[in-house]
JSON list of C-alpha atoms in Angstrom, two decimals:
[
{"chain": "A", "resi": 8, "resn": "UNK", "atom": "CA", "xyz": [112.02, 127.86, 49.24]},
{"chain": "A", "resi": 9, "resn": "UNK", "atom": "CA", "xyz": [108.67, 126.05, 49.15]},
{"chain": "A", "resi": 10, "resn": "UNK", "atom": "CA", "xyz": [110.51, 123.18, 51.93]},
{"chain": "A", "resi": 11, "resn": "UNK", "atom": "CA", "xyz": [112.25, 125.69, 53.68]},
{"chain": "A", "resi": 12, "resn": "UNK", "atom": "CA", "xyz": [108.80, 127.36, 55.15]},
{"chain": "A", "resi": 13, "resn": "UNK", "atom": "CA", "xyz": [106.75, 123.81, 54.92]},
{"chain": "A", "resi": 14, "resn": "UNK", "atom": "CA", "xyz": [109.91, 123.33, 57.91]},
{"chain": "A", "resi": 15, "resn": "UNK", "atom": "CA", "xyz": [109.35, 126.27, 59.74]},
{"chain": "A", "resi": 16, "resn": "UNK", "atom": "CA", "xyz": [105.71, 125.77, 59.60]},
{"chain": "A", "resi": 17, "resn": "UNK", "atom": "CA", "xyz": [106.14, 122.02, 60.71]},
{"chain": "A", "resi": 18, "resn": "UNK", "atom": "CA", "xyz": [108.22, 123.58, 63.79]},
{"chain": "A", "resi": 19, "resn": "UNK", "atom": "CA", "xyz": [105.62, 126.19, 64.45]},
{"chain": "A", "resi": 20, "resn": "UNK", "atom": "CA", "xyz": [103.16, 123.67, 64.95]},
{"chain": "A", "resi": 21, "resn": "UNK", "atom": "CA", "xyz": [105.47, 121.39, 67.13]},
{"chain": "A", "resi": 22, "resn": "UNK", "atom": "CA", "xyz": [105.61, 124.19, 69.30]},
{"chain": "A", "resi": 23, "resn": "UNK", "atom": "CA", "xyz": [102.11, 124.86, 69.36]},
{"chain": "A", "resi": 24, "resn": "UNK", "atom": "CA", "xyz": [101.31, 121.67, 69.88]},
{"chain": "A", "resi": 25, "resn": "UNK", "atom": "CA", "xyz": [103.71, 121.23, 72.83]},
{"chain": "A", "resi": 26, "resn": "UNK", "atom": "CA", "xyz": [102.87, 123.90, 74.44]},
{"chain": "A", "resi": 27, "resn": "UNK", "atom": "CA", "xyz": [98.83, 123.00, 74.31]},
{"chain": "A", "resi": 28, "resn": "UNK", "atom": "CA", "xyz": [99.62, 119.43, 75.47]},
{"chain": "A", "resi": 29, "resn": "UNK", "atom": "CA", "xyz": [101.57, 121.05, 78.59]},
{"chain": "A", "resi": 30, "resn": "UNK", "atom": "CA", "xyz": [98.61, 123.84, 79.21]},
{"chain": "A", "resi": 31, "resn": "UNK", "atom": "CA", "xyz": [96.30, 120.89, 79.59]},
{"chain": "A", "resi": 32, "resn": "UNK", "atom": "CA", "xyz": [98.72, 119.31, 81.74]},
{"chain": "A", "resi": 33, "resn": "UNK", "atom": "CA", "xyz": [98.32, 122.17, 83.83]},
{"chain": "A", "resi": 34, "resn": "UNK", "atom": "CA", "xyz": [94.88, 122.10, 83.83]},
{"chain": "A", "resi": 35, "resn": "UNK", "atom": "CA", "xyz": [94.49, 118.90, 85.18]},
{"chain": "A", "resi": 36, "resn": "UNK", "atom": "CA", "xyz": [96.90, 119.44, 87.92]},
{"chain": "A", "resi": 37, "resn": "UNK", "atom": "CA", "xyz": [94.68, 122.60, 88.85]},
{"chain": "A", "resi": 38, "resn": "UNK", "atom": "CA", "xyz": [91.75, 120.49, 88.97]},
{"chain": "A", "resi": 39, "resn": "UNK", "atom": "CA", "xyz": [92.78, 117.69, 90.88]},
{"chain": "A", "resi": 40, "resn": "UNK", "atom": "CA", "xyz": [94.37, 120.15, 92.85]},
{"chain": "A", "resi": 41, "resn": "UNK", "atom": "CA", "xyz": [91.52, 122.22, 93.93]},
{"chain": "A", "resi": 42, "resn": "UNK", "atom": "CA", "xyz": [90.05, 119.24, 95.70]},
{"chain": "A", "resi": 43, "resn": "UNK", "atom": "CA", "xyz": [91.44, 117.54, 98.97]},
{"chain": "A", "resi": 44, "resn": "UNK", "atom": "CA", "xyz": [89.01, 114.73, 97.83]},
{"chain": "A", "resi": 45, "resn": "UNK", "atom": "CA", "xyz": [90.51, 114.58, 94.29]},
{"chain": "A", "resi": 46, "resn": "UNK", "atom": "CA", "xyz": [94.02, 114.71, 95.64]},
{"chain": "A", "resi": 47, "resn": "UNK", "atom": "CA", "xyz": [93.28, 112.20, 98.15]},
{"chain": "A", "resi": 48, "resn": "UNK", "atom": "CA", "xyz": [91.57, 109.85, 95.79]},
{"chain": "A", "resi": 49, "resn": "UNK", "atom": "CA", "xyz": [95.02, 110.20, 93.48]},
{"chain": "A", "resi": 50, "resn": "UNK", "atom": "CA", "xyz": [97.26, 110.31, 96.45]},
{"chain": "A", "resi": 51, "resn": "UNK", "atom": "CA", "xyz": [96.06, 106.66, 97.38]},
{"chain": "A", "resi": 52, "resn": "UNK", "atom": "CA", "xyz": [95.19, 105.45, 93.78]},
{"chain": "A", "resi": 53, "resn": "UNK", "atom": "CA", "xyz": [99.05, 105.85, 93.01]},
{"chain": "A", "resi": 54, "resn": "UNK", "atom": "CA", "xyz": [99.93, 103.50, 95.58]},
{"chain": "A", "resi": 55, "resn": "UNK", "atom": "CA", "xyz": [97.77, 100.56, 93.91]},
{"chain": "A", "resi": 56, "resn": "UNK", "atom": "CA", "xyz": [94.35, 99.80, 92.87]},
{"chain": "A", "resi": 57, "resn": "UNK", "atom": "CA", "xyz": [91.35, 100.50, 95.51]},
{"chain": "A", "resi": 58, "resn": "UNK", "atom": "CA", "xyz": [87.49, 99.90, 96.34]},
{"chain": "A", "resi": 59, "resn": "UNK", "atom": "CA", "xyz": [85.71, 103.30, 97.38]},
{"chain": "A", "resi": 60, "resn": "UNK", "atom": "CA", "xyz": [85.26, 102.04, 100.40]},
{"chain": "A", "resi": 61, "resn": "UNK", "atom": "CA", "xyz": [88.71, 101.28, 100.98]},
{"chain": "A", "resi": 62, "resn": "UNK", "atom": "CA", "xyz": [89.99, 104.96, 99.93]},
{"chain": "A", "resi": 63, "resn": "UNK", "atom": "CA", "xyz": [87.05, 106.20, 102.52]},
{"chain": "A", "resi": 64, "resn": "UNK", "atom": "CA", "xyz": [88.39, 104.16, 105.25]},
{"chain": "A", "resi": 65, "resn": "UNK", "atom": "CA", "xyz": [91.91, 104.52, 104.91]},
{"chain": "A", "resi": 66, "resn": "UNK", "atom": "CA", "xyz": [91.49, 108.60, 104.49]},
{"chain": "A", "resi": 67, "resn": "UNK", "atom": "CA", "xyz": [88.63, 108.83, 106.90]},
{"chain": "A", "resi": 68, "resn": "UNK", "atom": "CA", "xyz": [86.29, 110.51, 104.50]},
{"chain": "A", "resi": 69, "resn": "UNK", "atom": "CA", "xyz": [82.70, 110.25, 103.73]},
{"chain": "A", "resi": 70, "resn": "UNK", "atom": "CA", "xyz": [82.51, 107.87, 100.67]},
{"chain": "A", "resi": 71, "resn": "UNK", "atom": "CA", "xyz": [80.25, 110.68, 98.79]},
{"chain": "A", "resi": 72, "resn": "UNK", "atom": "CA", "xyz": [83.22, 112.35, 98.59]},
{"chain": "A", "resi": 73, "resn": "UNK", "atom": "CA", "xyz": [84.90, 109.71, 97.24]},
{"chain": "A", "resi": 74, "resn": "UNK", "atom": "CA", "xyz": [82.82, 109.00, 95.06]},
{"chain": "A", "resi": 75, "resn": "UNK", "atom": "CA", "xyz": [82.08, 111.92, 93.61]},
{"chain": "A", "resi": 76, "resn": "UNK", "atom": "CA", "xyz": [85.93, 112.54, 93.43]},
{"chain": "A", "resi": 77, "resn": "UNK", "atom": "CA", "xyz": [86.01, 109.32, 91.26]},
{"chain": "A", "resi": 78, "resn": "UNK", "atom": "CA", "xyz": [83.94, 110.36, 88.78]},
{"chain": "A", "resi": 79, "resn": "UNK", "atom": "CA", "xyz": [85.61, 113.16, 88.50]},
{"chain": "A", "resi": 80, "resn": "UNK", "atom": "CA", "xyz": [88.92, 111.70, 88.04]},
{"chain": "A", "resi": 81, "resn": "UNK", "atom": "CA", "xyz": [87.29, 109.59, 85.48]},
{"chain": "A", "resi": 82, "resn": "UNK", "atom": "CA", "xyz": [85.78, 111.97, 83.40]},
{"chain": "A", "resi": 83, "resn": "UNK", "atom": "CA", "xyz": [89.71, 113.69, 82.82]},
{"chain": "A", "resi": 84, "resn": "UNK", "atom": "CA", "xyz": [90.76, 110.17, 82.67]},
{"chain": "A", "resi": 85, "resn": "UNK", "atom": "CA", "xyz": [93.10, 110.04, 85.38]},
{"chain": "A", "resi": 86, "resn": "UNK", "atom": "CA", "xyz": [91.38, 107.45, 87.01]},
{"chain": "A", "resi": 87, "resn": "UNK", "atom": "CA", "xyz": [89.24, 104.19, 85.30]},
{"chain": "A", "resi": 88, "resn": "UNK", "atom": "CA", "xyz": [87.27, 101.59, 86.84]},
{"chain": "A", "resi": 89, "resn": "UNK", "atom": "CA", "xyz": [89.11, 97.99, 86.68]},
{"chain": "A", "resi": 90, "resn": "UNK", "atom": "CA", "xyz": [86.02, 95.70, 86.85]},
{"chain": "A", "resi": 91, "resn": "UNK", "atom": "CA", "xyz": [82.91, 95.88, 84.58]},
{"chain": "A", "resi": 92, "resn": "UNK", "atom": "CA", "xyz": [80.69, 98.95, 84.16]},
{"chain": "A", "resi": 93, "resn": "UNK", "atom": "CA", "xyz": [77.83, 97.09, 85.64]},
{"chain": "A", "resi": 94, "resn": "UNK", "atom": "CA", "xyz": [79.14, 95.67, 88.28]},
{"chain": "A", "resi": 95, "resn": "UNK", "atom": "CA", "xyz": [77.75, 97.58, 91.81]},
{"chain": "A", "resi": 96, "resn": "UNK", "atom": "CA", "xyz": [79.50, 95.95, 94.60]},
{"chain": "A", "resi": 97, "resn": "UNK", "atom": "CA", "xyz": [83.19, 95.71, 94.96]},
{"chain": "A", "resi": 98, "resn": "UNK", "atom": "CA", "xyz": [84.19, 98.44, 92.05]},
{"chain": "A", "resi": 99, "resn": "UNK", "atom": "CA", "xyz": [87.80, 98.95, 92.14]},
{"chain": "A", "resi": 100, "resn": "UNK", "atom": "CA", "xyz": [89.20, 101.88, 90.52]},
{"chain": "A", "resi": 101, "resn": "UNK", "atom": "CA", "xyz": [93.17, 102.56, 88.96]},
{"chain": "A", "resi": 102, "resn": "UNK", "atom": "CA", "xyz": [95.01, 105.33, 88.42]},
{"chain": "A", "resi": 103, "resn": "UNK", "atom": "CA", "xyz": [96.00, 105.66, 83.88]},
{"chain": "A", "resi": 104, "resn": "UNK", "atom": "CA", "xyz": [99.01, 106.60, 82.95]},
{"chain": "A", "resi": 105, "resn": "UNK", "atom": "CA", "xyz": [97.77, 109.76, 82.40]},
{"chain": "A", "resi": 106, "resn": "UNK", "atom": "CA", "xyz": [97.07, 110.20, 86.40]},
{"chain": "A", "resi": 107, "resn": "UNK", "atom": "CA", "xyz": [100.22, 109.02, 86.99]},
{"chain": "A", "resi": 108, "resn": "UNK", "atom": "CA", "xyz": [101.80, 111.61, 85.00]},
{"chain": "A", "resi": 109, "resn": "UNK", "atom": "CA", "xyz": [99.82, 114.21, 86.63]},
{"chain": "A", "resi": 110, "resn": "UNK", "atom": "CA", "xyz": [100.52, 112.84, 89.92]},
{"chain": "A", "resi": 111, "resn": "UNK", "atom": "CA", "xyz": [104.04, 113.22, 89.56]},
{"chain": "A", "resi": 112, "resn": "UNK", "atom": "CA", "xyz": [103.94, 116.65, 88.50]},
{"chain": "A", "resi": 113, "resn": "UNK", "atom": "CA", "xyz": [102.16, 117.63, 91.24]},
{"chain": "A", "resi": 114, "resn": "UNK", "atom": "CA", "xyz": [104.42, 115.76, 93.60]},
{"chain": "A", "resi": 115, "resn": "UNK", "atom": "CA", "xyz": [107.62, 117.03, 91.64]},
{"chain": "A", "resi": 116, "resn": "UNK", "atom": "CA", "xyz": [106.36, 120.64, 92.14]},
{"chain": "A", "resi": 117, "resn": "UNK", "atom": "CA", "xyz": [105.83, 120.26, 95.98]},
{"chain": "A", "resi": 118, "resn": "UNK", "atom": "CA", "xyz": [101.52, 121.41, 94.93]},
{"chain": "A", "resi": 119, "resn": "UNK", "atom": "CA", "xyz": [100.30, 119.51, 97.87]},
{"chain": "A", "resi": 120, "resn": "UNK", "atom": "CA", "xyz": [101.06, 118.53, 101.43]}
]
């Protein structure tokens, strides 16, 4: 008796568990999302490693955006910074694994243009 509900309790939390992990999925896709600068940022971050400037230039946005949109990303860690912390010139940014998974999602469901 005693393993048969410590096994039902184990799935109960699997569930649980699964279904928080996919609710803060969808979080993050609602945040980055929200943003043309955040999906922009992403967008171009997916297709290899970039300066600010770069992202501004190529996307023809202000780099405050940018920049702003970085830390952003960062601070969900879908996005991390490639060179050291205090380095000022030249910072170029990645997109985690995380980012990448969001970024797929948000592909696979057709969420942006």
């Amino acid at each position: 008796m005693a393993r048969v509900l410590r096994d039902g309790l184990r799935a109960l939390l699997s569930e649980h568990y699964e279904v928080v992990g996919v609710s803060d999925e969808w979080n993050d896709i609602g945040f980055v999302i929200s943003s043309n600068y955040r999906v922009t940022v992403l967008r171009r971050l997916d297709e290899g490693p970039a300066t600010p400037s770069q992202i501004a230039g190529e996307w023809d946005v202000a780099i405050t955006h940018v920049s702003r949109a970085l830390n952003e990303l960062r601070d969900r860690d879908l996005v991390e910074l490639l060179v050291p912390e205090n380095r000022r010139k030249g910072r170029v940014y990645g997109i985690t694994e995380k980012g990448e998974r969001i970024w797929e999602q948000i592909e696979a469901q057709n969420l942006v243009e």
